[in-house]
Amino acid sequence: MSRLMLPAAAAMLAAWAAVAGAEESSAPVAVSAEETQAEAPAEGAAAEGAPAEGAPAEAAPPPPDVPRPALMVSGAAKARLLDVSQAGKRLVAVGQQGVIVVSEDGNTWKQVPSPASVMMTRVRFYNEKLGWAVGYDGTILHTADGGLSWSLQHSDPEARVLYDVLFLDPQNGIAAGAYGAYYRTADGGKTWEAQAFPLADLGQHFNRLMRLEGQLLFAAGERGLLARSVDGGANWEMLQSPYAGSYFGAIALGGRSVLVYGMRGNVYVMQDVGTAPTQDPAKYDPYAAETLTDPAAIAALGWRRIDSPVKESLFGGTRLPDGSVLLVGINAVALKTDPALSSLKLVKLPAAETLVDVLPYGGKLIAVGRRGAQNLGALP
């Protein structure tokens, strides 16, 4: 399967470079030598199903249209994982080479079969049963039992990487990702239709999709990309951005409010996405865009910058029960806002390597990243 080269400012490239230890192609790590030897026939032995000696050679079968399933391996929860989500009381995490692991308590994890052995970048649940995961090669997987079993809905070796998926109801969903890749479904994912529109035609990466309220959706991405849809994703408007770098994630704050974060520790808050000023994507030049530093100029766009004590990129975050927001990133850097979202402070987590996502679970903090799934203990 093809592996698409992503630019240095790509949506999740920094995360993958740090988490997967990969080159800029962000290709999944190769199968270990032990696994390769286990699969290979012994020297001099005929391969299973091979024709007998002297028999006429048969033409090789055409390559399959579907990806190979992920290998079932011991210690899968220690694989490089890129996202974790909650389905009822169950945790589900995805990542390297199609690995999907689940946990009922945040401590013990088990691998479940996955129909695709490509890097999976995001997993989201509409309810405790229905969920979707997306990743490389335009791969979209679906579960109807809370993550215990998965089926392949979409895969194309020539397709772009998908970074996020969002369902508005059990039938209507969106998947988006690299270079403006954008798909919609109206039948629960049985069919996915690629769509092109002016914002997608910019060729910038969609890193995060979210529903704020009703049909109001929000998207954040590469090179300052911010957008909203007021009709459930059928059409998008490009918002003016206070920051010219990439946003790696966003957190819904309730109502029409949102917090965004990304490169170099930048964090911004907007109270009403529905009233934010827009711009014409046809006239937008990301290479000419500038980062605003004047608080009044930032406020004129509807945003407020929260001063950050770090310059490390932030890859994941979550809302904590007290209303504060916890953000994590390179080298396990962690920042926490106050409940009023007016300031950021460094917090120390019991982790040493890059974290890509976190969520609160039963009073504990669950994290995924370079060292797989971790229970980091009490919430900070």
XYZ file of C-alpha atoms in Angstrom:
380
model
C 0.000 0.000 0.000
C 1.150 3.451 -0.735
C 2.474 5.744 1.954
C 1.934 9.431 1.237
C 4.716 11.885 2.046
C 3.369 14.622 4.277
C 4.931 18.095 4.532
C 6.720 19.161 7.684
C 3.761 21.221 8.838
C 1.276 18.418 8.266
C -1.497 17.966 10.723
C -0.280 14.964 12.644
C 3.243 14.657 11.241
C 4.897 16.080 14.314
C 2.923 13.681 16.463
C 3.856 10.689 14.330
C 7.480 11.736 14.059
C 7.654 11.868 17.847
C 5.351 8.957 18.631
C 6.204 6.510 15.869
C 9.828 7.530 15.507
C 9.218 7.539 11.762
C 10.589 9.531 8.885
C 8.409 12.220 7.294
C 6.538 9.560 5.367
C 5.098 8.507 8.747
C 5.017 4.903 7.564
C 4.046 2.355 10.203
C 6.963 0.634 11.869
C 7.981 -2.603 10.158
C 7.012 -5.975 11.573
C 9.679 -7.293 13.909
C 12.238 -9.827 12.766
C 10.741 -12.385 15.145
C 7.300 -11.939 13.605
C 8.753 -12.138 10.110
C 10.595 -15.363 10.943
C 7.451 -16.805 12.473
C 5.562 -16.189 9.238
C 8.288 -17.362 6.851
C 8.542 -21.056 5.848
C 11.594 -22.971 6.931
C 14.520 -22.975 4.542
C 13.955 -25.506 1.766
C 10.328 -26.095 2.692
C 7.634 -25.598 0.105
C 5.280 -22.754 0.741
C 1.803 -23.791 1.762
C -0.376 -24.257 -1.303
C 2.612 -24.258 -3.704
C 2.368 -26.533 -6.793
C 4.253 -29.822 -6.725
C 7.697 -29.918 -8.287
C 7.455 -30.092 -12.058
C 3.861 -28.955 -12.169
C 3.072 -26.056 -14.516
C 3.299 -22.713 -12.761
C 0.030 -20.940 -12.127
C -0.402 -17.227 -12.646
C -0.149 -15.240 -9.421
C -3.541 -14.053 -8.160
C -4.232 -10.343 -8.469
C -3.590 -8.264 -5.368
C -6.646 -8.048 -3.115
C -8.761 -4.899 -3.034
C -8.836 -4.956 0.758
C -5.986 -4.426 3.201
C -4.401 -7.202 5.207
C -5.791 -7.573 8.732
C -3.643 -6.406 11.605
C -1.442 -8.995 13.245
C -2.536 -10.211 16.668
C 0.518 -9.759 18.896
C 1.384 -9.937 22.568
C 1.871 -6.612 24.296
C -0.296 -4.748 21.761
C -1.231 -2.130 24.371
C 2.427 -1.035 24.368
C 2.359 -0.330 20.644
C 2.481 3.286 19.531
C -1.096 4.504 19.931
C -2.512 7.731 18.515
C -5.987 8.028 19.987
C -8.233 6.764 22.777
C -11.971 7.098 23.206
C -14.684 5.840 25.551
C -17.609 3.604 24.579
C -19.838 3.367 27.622
C -17.557 1.985 30.343
C -15.079 0.583 27.823
C -11.901 2.306 26.596
C -10.825 1.831 22.973
C -7.430 2.892 21.588
C -5.978 2.706 18.064
C -2.598 3.187 16.435
C 0.382 1.485 14.845
C -0.214 -1.090 12.095
C -3.954 -1.198 12.702
C -3.688 -2.164 16.373
C -6.942 -1.782 18.316
C -6.944 -2.442 22.060
C -9.768 -2.271 24.605
C -9.955 -2.036 28.383
C -12.762 -2.409 30.883
C -10.859 -0.860 33.793
C -8.055 1.348 32.397
C -5.395 -1.058 33.649
C -5.741 -4.273 31.672
C -5.872 -4.057 27.894
C -6.505 -6.675 25.244
C -6.126 -6.538 21.490
C -9.182 -7.141 19.312
C -9.082 -8.121 15.621
C -8.724 -5.272 13.133
C -9.384 -5.700 9.396
C -6.655 -3.251 8.355
C -2.932 -3.238 9.154
C -2.444 0.472 8.471
C -1.773 3.253 10.974
C -5.060 4.289 12.566
C -5.195 7.907 13.647
C -8.579 8.468 15.296
C -11.398 6.557 16.975
C -14.761 8.120 17.823
C -18.028 6.806 19.249
C -21.514 8.126 18.562
C -22.871 6.154 21.511
C -21.726 3.226 23.634
C -22.134 0.816 20.710
C -21.606 2.657 17.411
C -18.096 3.844 16.599
C -15.749 4.550 13.725
C -11.953 4.643 13.337
C -9.960 6.213 10.494
C -6.376 6.173 9.280
C -3.984 5.653 6.380
C -5.098 4.734 2.855
C -8.453 6.393 3.453
C -9.275 3.552 5.833
C -12.582 3.720 7.709
C -13.553 0.988 10.181
C -16.884 0.537 11.965
C -17.991 -1.175 15.164
C -21.531 -1.861 16.338
C -20.630 -3.485 19.661
C -18.558 -0.876 21.459
C -15.227 -1.695 19.863
C -15.060 -5.462 20.347
C -15.369 -6.246 16.629
C -14.698 -4.125 13.557
C -15.621 -4.172 9.877
C -14.004 -2.378 6.940
C -16.163 0.318 5.345
C -13.666 2.129 3.117
C -10.080 1.679 1.948
C -8.143 2.930 -1.066
C -4.341 2.636 -1.369
C -4.335 5.873 -3.390
C -6.427 7.825 -0.895
C -5.146 10.415 1.540
C -4.672 9.851 5.248
C -7.800 10.527 7.299
C -7.319 12.345 10.600
C -10.806 12.565 12.057
C -14.347 11.242 11.810
C -17.610 12.703 13.106
C -21.147 11.291 13.086
C -24.136 13.569 13.639
C -26.510 10.609 13.966
C -26.179 6.876 13.261
C -26.518 7.473 9.514
C -24.874 10.805 8.684
C -21.129 11.135 9.100
C -18.005 12.925 7.890
C -14.393 11.794 7.592
C -11.626 14.253 6.734
C -7.859 14.498 6.608
C -4.772 15.223 4.551
C -4.711 17.672 1.642
C -8.394 18.521 1.984
C -9.627 14.914 1.902
C -13.323 14.997 2.790
C -15.918 12.209 2.694
C -19.584 12.052 3.667
C -21.982 9.199 4.256
C -25.768 9.139 4.645
C -26.147 5.404 5.272
C -24.064 4.736 8.364
C -20.861 4.308 6.368
C -22.008 1.612 3.951
C -20.992 4.051 1.221
C -18.665 7.041 1.454
C -18.602 9.819 -1.133
C -15.576 12.066 -1.630
C -16.521 15.728 -1.890
C -14.723 18.789 -3.216
C -15.511 22.391 -2.286
C -13.539 25.676 -2.127
C -12.183 25.132 1.384
C -11.069 21.570 0.634
C -9.549 22.761 -2.631
C -6.934 24.684 -0.606
C -5.272 21.306 -0.056
C -4.682 21.906 3.646
C -5.120 19.195 6.223
C -8.271 18.875 8.303
C -6.988 17.750 11.714
C -10.068 18.009 13.897
C -13.823 17.930 13.346
C -16.393 18.571 16.056
C -20.030 19.336 16.610
C -20.720 22.350 18.802
C -24.517 22.571 18.854
C -27.277 21.628 16.462
C -25.946 21.724 12.911
C -23.013 24.001 13.848
C -19.731 22.165 13.174
C -16.142 23.312 13.645
C -12.901 22.259 11.952
C -9.259 23.058 12.702
C -6.178 22.164 10.720
C -2.950 22.950 8.982
C -1.450 26.437 8.561
C -4.069 28.258 10.583
C -7.045 26.507 9.029
C -10.255 27.215 10.955
C -13.739 26.653 9.580
C -17.399 26.301 10.483
C -20.424 24.675 8.949
C -23.952 25.744 9.872
C -25.655 22.949 7.908
C -24.103 19.788 9.317
C -21.082 19.708 7.027
C -22.722 20.200 3.630
C -21.002 23.580 3.267
C -18.091 25.212 5.063
C -16.964 28.787 5.704
C -13.316 29.619 6.329
C -12.734 31.650 9.492
C -10.060 34.269 9.969
C -7.294 32.880 12.164
C -5.098 34.653 14.734
C -2.348 32.063 14.218
C -0.515 31.119 11.023
C 0.797 27.783 12.293
C -0.995 24.458 12.467
C -3.716 23.544 14.930
C -3.492 19.906 16.004
C -6.675 19.731 18.037
C -9.723 21.409 19.535
C -12.003 20.919 22.528
C -15.692 21.837 22.645
C -16.435 23.965 25.695
C -20.223 23.898 25.553
C -22.627 25.862 23.404
C -20.775 27.552 20.551
C -17.455 27.898 22.402
C -14.227 26.112 21.501
C -10.568 25.894 22.527
C -7.881 25.178 19.909
C -4.228 24.192 20.372
C -1.261 23.172 18.267
C 2.274 24.004 17.256
C 4.692 25.701 19.631
C 2.300 25.522 22.570
C -0.235 27.939 21.119
C -3.705 27.913 22.712
C -6.726 30.073 21.811
C -10.346 30.268 23.008
C -13.444 31.505 21.144
C -16.804 32.119 22.804
C -19.045 32.049 19.715
C -17.909 30.255 16.571
C -21.211 31.197 14.921
C -20.347 34.916 14.832
C -16.646 34.665 13.903
C -15.569 36.687 10.834
C -14.953 34.688 7.669
C -12.622 34.964 4.684
C -12.692 33.862 1.055
C -10.586 30.684 0.631
C -10.011 31.611 -3.019
C -8.100 34.691 -1.857
C -6.274 33.014 1.010
C -2.508 32.553 0.823
C -1.215 30.459 3.749
C 2.359 31.525 2.983
C 1.436 35.191 3.442
C -0.579 34.664 6.614
C 0.803 36.202 9.806
C 0.393 35.374 13.467
C -1.263 38.184 15.408
C 0.336 39.375 18.633
C -1.866 42.350 19.554
C -4.622 41.174 21.947
C -7.051 43.700 20.451
C -6.432 42.395 16.921
C -6.922 38.812 18.139
C -10.132 39.822 19.934
C -11.424 41.456 16.744
C -11.474 37.960 15.212
C -13.412 36.604 18.172
C -10.431 34.825 19.766
C -8.487 35.149 23.006
C -4.952 33.797 23.352
C -4.020 32.025 26.576
C -0.355 32.680 27.302
C 1.577 29.420 27.283
C 4.687 28.686 29.374
C 6.060 26.240 26.759
C 7.030 26.139 23.084
C 6.513 22.398 22.645
C 3.728 21.350 20.285
C 0.514 20.107 21.849
C -1.154 17.045 20.307
C -4.073 16.107 22.550
C -6.308 17.328 25.317
C -9.433 16.825 27.365
C -11.925 18.670 29.546
C -11.571 17.710 33.213
C -14.533 17.378 35.611
C -13.810 20.757 37.254
C -14.113 22.552 33.903
C -10.386 23.010 33.352
C -8.619 21.726 30.221
C -5.558 19.460 30.186
C -3.291 19.510 27.128
C -0.385 17.148 26.357
C 2.344 16.910 23.757
C 6.012 16.380 22.986
C 8.150 14.762 25.701
C 5.080 14.343 27.924
C 4.701 18.110 28.339
C 1.383 18.849 30.046
C -0.481 22.118 30.555
C -3.601 22.744 32.590
C -5.913 25.727 32.458
C -7.829 27.095 35.409
C -11.608 26.403 35.279
C -12.179 29.901 33.876
C -9.779 29.148 30.988
C -7.807 32.332 31.680
C -4.338 30.865 32.314
C -2.104 27.858 31.687
C 0.333 26.212 34.056
C 2.767 23.338 33.693
C 1.801 20.116 35.435
C 3.968 17.067 35.969
C 2.596 13.755 34.739
C 4.193 10.352 35.482
C 5.203 9.894 31.847
C 8.517 10.457 30.116
C 7.734 10.304 26.390
C 5.394 11.996 23.954
C 1.677 11.781 24.701
C -0.883 12.171 21.916
C -4.217 11.946 23.735
C -5.641 11.812 27.265
C -9.032 11.394 28.884
C -10.406 11.177 32.439
C -11.741 7.752 33.392
C -13.025 6.753 36.812
C -11.061 9.506 38.532
C -7.856 8.467 36.762
C -6.057 9.895 33.740
C -5.672 7.548 30.757
C -3.064 8.490 28.146
C -1.848 7.101 24.833
C 1.303 7.849 22.908
C 4.734 6.540 22.128
C 4.619 3.996 24.956
C 1.104 2.798 24.271
C -1.763 3.027 26.744
C -0.984 4.207 30.281
C -2.953 4.784 33.454
C -1.279 7.893 34.865
C -3.106 7.819 38.179
C -5.165 10.551 39.816
C -6.303 13.511 37.721
C -3.948 16.498 37.963
